PDB file of C-alpha atoms in Angstrom:
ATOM      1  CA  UNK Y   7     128.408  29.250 132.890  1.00  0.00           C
ATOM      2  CA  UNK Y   8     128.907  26.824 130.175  1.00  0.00           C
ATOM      3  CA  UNK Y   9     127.855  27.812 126.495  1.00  0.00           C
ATOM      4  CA  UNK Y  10     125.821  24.996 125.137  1.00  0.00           C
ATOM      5  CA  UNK Y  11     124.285  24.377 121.963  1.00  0.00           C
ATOM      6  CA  UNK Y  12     120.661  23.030 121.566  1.00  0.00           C
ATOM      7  CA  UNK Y  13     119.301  21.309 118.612  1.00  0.00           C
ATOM      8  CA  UNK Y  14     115.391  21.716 118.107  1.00  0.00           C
ATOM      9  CA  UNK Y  15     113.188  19.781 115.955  1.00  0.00           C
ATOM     10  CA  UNK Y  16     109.501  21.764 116.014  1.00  0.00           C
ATOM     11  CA  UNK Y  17     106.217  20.865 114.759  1.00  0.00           C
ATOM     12  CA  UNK Y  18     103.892  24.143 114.003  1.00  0.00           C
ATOM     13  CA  UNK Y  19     100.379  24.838 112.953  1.00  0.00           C
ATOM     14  CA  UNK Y  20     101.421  27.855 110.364  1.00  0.00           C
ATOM     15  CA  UNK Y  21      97.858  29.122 110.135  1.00  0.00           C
ATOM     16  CA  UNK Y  22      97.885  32.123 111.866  1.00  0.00           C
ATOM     17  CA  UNK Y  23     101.532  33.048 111.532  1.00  0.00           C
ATOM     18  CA  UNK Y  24     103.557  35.693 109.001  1.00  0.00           C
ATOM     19  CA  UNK Y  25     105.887  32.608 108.450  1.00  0.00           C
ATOM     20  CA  UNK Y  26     109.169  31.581 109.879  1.00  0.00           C
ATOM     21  CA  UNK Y  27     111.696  34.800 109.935  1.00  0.00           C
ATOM     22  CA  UNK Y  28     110.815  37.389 112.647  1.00  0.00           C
ATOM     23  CA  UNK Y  29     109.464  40.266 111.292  1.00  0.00           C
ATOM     24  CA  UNK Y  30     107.619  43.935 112.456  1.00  0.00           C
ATOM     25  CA  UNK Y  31     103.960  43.322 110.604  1.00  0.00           C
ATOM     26  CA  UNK Y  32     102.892  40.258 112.209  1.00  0.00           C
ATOM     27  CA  UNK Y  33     103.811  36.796 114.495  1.00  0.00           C
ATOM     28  CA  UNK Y  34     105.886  34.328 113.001  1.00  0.00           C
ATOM     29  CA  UNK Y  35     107.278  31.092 115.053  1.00  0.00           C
ATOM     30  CA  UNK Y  36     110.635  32.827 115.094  1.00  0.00           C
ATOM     31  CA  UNK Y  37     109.813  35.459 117.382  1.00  0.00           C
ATOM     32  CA  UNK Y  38     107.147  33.044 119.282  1.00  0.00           C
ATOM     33  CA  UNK Y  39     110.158  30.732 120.239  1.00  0.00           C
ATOM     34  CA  UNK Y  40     112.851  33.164 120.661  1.00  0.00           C
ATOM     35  CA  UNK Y  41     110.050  34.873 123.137  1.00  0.00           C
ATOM     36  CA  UNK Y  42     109.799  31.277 124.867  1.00  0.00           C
ATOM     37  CA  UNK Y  43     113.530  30.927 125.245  1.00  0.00           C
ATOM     38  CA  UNK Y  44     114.118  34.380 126.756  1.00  0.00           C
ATOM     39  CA  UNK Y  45     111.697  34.199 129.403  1.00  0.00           C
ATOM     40  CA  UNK Y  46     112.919  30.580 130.382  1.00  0.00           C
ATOM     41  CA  UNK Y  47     117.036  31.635 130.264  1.00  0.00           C
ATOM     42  CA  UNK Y  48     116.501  35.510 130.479  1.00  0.00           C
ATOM     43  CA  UNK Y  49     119.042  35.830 128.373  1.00  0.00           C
ATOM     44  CA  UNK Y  50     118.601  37.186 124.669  1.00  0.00           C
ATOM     45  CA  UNK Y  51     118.736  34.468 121.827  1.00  0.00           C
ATOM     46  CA  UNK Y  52     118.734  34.447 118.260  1.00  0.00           C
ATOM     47  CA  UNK Y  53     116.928  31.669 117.241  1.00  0.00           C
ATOM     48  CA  UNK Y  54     118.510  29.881 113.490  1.00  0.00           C
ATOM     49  CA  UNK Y  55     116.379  27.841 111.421  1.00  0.00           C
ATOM     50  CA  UNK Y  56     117.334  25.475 109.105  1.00  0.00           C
ATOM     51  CA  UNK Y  57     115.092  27.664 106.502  1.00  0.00           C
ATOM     52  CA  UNK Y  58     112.537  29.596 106.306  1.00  0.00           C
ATOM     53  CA  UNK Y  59     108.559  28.736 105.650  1.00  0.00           C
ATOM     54  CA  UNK Y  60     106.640  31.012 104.317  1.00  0.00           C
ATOM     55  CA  UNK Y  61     103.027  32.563 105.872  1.00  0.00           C
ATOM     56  CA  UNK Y  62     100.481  29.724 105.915  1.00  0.00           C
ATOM     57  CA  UNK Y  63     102.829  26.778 105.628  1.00  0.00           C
ATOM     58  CA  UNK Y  64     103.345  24.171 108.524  1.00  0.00           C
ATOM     59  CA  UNK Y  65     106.196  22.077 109.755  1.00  0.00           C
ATOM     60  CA  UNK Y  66     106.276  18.442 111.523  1.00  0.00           C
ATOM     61  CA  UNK Y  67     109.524  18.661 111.840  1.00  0.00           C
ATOM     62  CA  UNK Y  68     111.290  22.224 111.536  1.00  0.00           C
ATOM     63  CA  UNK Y  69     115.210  22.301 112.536  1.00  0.00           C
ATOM     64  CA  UNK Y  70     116.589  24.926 114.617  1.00  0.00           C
ATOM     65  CA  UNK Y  71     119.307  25.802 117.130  1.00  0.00           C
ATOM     66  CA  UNK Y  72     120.125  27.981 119.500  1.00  0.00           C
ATOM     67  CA  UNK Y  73     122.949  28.778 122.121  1.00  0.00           C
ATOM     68  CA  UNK Y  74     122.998  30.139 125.359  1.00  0.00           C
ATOM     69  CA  UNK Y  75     125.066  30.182 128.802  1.00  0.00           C
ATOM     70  CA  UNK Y  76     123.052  27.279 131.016  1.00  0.00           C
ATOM     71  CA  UNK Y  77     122.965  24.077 133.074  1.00  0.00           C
ATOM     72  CA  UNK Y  78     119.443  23.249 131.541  1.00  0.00           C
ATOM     73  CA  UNK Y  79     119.487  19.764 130.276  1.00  0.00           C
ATOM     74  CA  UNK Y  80     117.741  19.088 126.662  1.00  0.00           C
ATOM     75  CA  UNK Y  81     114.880  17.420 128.070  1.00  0.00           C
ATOM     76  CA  UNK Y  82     114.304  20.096 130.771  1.00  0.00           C
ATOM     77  CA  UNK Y  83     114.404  23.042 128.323  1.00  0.00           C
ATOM     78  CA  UNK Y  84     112.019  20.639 126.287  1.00  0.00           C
ATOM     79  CA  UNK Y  85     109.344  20.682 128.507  1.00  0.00           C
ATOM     80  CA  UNK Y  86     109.949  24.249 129.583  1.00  0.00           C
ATOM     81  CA  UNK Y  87     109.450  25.983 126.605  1.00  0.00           C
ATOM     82  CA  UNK Y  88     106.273  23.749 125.702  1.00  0.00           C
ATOM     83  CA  UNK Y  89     104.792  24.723 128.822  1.00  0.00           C
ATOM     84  CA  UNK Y  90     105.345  28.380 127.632  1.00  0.00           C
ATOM     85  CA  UNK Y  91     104.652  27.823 124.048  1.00  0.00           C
ATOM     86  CA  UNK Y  92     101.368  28.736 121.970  1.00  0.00           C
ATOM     87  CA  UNK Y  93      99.432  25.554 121.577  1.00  0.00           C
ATOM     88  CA  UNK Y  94     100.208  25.641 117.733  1.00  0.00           C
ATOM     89  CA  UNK Y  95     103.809  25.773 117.965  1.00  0.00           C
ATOM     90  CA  UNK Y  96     105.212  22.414 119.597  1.00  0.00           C
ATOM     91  CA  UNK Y  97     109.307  21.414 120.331  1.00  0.00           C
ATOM     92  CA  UNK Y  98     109.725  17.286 119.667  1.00  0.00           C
ATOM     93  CA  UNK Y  99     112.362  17.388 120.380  1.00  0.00           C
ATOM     94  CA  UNK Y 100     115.748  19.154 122.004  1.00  0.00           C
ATOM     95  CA  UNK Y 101     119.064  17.808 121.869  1.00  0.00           C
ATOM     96  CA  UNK Y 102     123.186  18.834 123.031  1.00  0.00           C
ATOM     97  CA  UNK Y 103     124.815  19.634 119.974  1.00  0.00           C
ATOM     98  CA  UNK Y 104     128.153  20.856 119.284  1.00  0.00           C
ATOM     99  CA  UNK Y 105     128.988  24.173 119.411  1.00  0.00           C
ATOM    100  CA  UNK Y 106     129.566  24.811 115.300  1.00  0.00           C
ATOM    101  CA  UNK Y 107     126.542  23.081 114.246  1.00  0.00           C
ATOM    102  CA  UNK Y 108     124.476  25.743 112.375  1.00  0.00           C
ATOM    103  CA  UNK Y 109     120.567  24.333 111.478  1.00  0.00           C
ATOM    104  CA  UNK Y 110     120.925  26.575 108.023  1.00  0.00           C
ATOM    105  CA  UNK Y 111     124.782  25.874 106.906  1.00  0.00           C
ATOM    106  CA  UNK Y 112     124.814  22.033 108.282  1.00  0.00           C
ATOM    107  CA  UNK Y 113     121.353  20.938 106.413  1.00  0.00           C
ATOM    108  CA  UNK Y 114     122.461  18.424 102.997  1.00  0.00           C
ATOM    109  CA  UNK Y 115     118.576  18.158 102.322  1.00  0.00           C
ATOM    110  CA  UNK Y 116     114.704  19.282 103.520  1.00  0.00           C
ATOM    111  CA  UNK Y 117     112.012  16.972 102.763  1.00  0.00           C
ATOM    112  CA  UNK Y 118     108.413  18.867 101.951  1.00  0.00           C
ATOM    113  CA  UNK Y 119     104.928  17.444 101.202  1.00  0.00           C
ATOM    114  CA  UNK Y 120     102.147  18.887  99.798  1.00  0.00           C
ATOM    115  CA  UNK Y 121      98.355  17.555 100.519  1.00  0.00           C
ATOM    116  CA  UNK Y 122      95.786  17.797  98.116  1.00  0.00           C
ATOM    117  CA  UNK Y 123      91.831  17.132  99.060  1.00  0.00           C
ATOM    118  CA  UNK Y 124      91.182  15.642  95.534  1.00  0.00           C
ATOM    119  CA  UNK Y 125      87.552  14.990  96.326  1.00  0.00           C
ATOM    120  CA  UNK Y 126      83.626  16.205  95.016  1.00  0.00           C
ATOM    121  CA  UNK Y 127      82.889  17.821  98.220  1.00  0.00           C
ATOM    122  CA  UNK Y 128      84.906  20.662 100.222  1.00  0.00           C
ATOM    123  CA  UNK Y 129      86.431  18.935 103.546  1.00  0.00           C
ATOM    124  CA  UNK Y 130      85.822  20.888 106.818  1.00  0.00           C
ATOM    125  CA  UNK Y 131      88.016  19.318 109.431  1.00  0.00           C
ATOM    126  CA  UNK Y 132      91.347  19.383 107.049  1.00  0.00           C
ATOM    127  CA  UNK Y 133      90.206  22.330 105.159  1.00  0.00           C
ATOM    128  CA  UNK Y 134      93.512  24.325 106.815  1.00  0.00           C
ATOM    129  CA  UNK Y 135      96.058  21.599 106.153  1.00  0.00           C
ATOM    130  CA  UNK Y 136      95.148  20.685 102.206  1.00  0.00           C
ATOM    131  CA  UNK Y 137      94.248  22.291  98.872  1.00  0.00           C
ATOM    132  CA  UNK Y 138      91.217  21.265  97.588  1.00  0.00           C
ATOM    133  CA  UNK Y 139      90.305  20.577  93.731  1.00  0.00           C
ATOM    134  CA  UNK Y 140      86.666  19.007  93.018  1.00  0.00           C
ATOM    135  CA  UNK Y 141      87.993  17.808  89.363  1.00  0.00           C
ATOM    136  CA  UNK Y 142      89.426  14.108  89.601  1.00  0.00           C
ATOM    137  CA  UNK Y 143      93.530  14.213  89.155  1.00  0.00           C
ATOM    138  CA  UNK Y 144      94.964  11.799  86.955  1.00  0.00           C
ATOM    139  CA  UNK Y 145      97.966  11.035  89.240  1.00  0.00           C
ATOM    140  CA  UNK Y 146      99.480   8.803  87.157  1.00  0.00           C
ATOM    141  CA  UNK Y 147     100.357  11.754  84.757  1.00  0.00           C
ATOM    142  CA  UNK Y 148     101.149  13.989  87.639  1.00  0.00           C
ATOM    143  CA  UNK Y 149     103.677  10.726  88.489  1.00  0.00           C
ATOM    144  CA  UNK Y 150     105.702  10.802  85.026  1.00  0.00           C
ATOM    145  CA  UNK Y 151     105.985  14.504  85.128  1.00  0.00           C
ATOM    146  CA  UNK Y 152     107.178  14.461  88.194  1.00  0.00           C
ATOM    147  CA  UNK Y 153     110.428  12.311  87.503  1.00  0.00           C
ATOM    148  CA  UNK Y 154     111.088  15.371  85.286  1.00  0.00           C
ATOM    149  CA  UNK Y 155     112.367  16.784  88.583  1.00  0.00           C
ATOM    150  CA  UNK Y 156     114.736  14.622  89.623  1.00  0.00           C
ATOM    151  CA  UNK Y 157     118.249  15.330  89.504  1.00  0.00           C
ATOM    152  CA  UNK Y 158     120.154  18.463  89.068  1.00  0.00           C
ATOM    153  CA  UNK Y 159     118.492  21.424  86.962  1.00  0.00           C
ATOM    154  CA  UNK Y 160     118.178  25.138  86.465  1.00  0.00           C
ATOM    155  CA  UNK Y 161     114.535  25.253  88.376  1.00  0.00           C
ATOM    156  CA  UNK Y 162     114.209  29.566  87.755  1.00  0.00           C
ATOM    157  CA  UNK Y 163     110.462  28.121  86.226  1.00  0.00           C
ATOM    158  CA  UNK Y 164     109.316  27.474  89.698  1.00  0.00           C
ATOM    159  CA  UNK Y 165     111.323  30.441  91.966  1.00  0.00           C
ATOM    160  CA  UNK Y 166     108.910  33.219  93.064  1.00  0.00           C
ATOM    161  CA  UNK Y 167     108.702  35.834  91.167  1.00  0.00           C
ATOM    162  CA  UNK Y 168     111.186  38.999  92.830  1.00  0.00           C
ATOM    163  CA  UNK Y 169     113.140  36.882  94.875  1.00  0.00           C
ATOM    164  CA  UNK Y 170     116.120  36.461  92.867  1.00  0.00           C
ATOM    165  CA  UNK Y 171     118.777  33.910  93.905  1.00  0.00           C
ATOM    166  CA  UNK Y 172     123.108  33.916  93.188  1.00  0.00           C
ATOM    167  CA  UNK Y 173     121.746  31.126  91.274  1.00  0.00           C
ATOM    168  CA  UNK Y 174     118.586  28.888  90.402  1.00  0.00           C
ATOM    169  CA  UNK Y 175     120.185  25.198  90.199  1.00  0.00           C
ATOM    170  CA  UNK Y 176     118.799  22.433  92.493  1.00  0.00           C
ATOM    171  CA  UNK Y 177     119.428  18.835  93.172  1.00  0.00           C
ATOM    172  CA  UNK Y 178     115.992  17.039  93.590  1.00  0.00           C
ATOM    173  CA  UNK Y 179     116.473  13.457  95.213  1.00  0.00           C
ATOM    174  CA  UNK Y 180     112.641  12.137  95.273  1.00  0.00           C
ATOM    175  CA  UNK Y 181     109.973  13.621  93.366  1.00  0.00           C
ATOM    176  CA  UNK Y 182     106.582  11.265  94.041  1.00  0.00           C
ATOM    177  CA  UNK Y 183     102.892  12.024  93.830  1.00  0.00           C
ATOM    178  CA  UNK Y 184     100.596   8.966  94.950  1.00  0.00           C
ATOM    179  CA  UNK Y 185      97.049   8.742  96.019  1.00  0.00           C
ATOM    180  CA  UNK Y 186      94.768   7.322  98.532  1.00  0.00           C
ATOM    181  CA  UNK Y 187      91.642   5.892  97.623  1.00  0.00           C
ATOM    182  CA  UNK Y 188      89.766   8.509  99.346  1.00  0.00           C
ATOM    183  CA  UNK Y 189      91.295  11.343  96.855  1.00  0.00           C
ATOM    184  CA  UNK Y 190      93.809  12.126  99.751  1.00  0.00           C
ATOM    185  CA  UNK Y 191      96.560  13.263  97.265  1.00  0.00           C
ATOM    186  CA  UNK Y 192     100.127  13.638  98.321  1.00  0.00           C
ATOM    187  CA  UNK Y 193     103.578  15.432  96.453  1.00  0.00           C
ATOM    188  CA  UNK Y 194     106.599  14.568  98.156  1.00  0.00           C
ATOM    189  CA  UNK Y 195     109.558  16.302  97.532  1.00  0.00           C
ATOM    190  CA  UNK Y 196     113.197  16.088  98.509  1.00  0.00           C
ATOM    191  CA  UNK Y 197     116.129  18.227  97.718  1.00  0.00           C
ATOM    192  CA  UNK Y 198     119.488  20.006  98.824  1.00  0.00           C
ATOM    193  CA  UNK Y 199     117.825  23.013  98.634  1.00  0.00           C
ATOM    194  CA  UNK Y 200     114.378  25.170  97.947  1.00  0.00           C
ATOM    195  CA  UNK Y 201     113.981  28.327  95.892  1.00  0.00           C
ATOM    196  CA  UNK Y 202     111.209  30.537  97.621  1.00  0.00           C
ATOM    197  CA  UNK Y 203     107.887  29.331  96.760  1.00  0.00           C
ATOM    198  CA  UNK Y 204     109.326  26.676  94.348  1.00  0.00           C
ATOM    199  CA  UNK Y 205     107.475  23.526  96.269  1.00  0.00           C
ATOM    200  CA  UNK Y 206     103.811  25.413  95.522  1.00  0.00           C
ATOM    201  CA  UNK Y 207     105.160  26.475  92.271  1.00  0.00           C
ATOM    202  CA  UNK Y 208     106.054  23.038  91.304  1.00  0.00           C
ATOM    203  CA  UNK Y 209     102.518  21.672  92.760  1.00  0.00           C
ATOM    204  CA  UNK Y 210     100.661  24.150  90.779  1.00  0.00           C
ATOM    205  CA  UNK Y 211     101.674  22.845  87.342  1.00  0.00           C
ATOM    206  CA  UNK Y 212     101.360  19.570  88.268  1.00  0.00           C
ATOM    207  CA  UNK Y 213      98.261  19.903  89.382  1.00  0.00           C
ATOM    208  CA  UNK Y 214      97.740  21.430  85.752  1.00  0.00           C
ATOM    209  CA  UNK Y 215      98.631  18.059  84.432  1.00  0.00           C
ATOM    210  CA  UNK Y 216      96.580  16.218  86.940  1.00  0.00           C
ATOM    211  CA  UNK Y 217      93.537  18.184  85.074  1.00  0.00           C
ATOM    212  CA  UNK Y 218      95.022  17.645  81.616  1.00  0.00           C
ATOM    213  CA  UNK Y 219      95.881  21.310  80.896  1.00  0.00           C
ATOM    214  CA  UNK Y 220      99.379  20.500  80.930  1.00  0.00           C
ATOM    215  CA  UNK Y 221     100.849  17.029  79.648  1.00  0.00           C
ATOM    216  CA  UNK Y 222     103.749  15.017  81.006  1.00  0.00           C
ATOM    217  CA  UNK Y 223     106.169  16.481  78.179  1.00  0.00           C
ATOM    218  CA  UNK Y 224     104.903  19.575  78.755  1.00  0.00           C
ATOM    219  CA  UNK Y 225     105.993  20.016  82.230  1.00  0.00           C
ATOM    220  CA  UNK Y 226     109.600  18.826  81.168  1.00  0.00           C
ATOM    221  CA  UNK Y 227     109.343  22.100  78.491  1.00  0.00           C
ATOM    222  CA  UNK Y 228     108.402  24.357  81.235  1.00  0.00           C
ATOM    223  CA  UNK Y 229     111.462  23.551  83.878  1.00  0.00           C
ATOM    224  CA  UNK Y 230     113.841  23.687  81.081  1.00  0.00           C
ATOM    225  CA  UNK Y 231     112.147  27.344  79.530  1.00  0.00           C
ATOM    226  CA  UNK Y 232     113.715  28.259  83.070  1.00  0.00           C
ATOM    227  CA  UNK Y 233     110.792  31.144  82.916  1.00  0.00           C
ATOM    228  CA  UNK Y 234     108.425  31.881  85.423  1.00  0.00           C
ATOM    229  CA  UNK Y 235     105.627  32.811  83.304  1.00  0.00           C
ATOM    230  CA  UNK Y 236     105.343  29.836  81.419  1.00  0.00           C
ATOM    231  CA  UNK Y 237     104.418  27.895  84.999  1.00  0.00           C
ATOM    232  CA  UNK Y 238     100.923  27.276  86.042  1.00  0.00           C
ATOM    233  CA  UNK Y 239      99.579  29.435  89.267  1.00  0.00           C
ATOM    234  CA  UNK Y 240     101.202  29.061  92.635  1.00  0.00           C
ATOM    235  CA  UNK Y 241      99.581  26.308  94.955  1.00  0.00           C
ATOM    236  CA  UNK Y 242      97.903  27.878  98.173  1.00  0.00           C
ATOM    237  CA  UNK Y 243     100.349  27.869 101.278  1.00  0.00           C
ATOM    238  CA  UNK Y 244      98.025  25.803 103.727  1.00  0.00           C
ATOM    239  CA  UNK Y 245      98.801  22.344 102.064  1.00  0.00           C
ATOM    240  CA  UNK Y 246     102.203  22.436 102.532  1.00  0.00           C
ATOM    241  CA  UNK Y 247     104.454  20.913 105.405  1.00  0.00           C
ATOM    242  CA  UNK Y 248     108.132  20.943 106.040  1.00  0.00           C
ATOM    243  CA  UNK Y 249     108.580  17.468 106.738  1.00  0.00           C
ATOM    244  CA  UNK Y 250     112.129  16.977 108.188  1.00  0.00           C
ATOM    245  CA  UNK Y 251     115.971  18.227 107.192  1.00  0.00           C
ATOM    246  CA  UNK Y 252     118.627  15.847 107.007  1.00  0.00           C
ATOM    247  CA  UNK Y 253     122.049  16.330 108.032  1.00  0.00           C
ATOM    248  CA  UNK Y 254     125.559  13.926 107.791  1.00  0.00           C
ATOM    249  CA  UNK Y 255     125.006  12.976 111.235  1.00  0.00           C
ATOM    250  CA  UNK Y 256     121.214  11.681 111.491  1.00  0.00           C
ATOM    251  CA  UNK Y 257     121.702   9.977 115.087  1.00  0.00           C
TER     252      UNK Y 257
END
């Protein structure tokens, strides 16, 4: 039977999972998919992402691939593993790709975006899918400190602490904070690559300078002191979303 490759672009609720990577203490969306996927084929899969999430964090649009021996066509395993699927975890789509395309080794780029409830009262219907602070932000601060990012630097300030890397330098494309008029607050960033927990690491110092603990040039000083320590608190998990991966061929 022919060996096919299949491209998967997921959306997932991370609430109630132990993150992406299959693991023995809990359910991730890993092991929920590869699940899916073996009772549809009966075959055993490994599923690859294009990265991992961590436990609490969401996706819109998660990359993934996977290869197995069938005459399934995209749109058919599509619908067949949503039918199977927990109602938090969701494939948008699936897609014939050839066989060397790896999610993980292919990616040039991931987009995340964090959402902040900057507002006097706690919300209750997106209390799972932001962070929220009471004290007003002054985004415009949060703005210029933010263009610190951009570019290519050392970013060992905002890596998790015991989760040491071959090395700490990143290539941030867009680094934007902007704000609705109803205090919905929003950090986009883009880059060719993420250090573990660097995204809420980042968020949590500029949320410093959003309450004037931390100014602009101050948040320049601590991504160049390349020191953890000298970084504000790490930003909850729940307001962040993996918002897409970009590879050389975006058809």
């Amino acid at each position: 039977m022919m060996e096919t490759n299949f491209e998967l672009t997921i959306e997932y609720d991370g609430t109630r999972y132990h993150g992406w990577q299959k693991q023995p203490n809990g359910p991730t969306i890993q092991q929920e998919i590869e699940t899916a996927i073996n009772t549809i084929t009966g075959q055993t899969i490994r599923l690859t992402g294009s990265g991992r999430t961590d436990a609490g964090v969401h996706a819109l649009a998660q990359t993934a691939n996977f290869s197995c021996g069938t005459l399934m066509a995209p749109e058919a395993m599509m619908n067949a593993l949503n039918s199977v699927l927990p109602d938090d975890i969701a494939i948008r789509r699936c897609r014939r790709v050839p066989l060397c395309f790896h999610a993980r080794f292919n990616a040039i780029s991931k987009i995340y975006c964090y959402h902040i409830a900057n507002q006097p009262v706690r919300p209750a219907i997106h209390r799972q899918f932001s962070w929220w602070i009471r004290t007003p932000l002054d985004v415009a601060a949060m703005q210029k400190a933010a263009t610190h990012l951009l570019g290519k630097h050392d970013f060992k300030s905002f890596e998790g602490a015991g989760s040491p890397r071959a090395h700490t330098v990143r290539n941030v494309m867009t680094a934007e904070v902007e704000q609705d008029p109803d205090g919905k607050t929003r950090v986009t960033i883009q880059a060719d690559g993420f250090l573990r927990y660097m995204v809420r690491n980042i968020v949590g110092s500029l949320a410093a300078v959003g309450r004037n603990k931390i100014d602009p040039d101050g948040f320049r000083e601590i991504l160049m002191a390349k020191d953890r320590s000298k970084a504000a608190a790490t930003a909850p998990p729940h307001g962040l979303f993996l918002m897409g991966v970009q590879y050389e061929d975006a058809g």
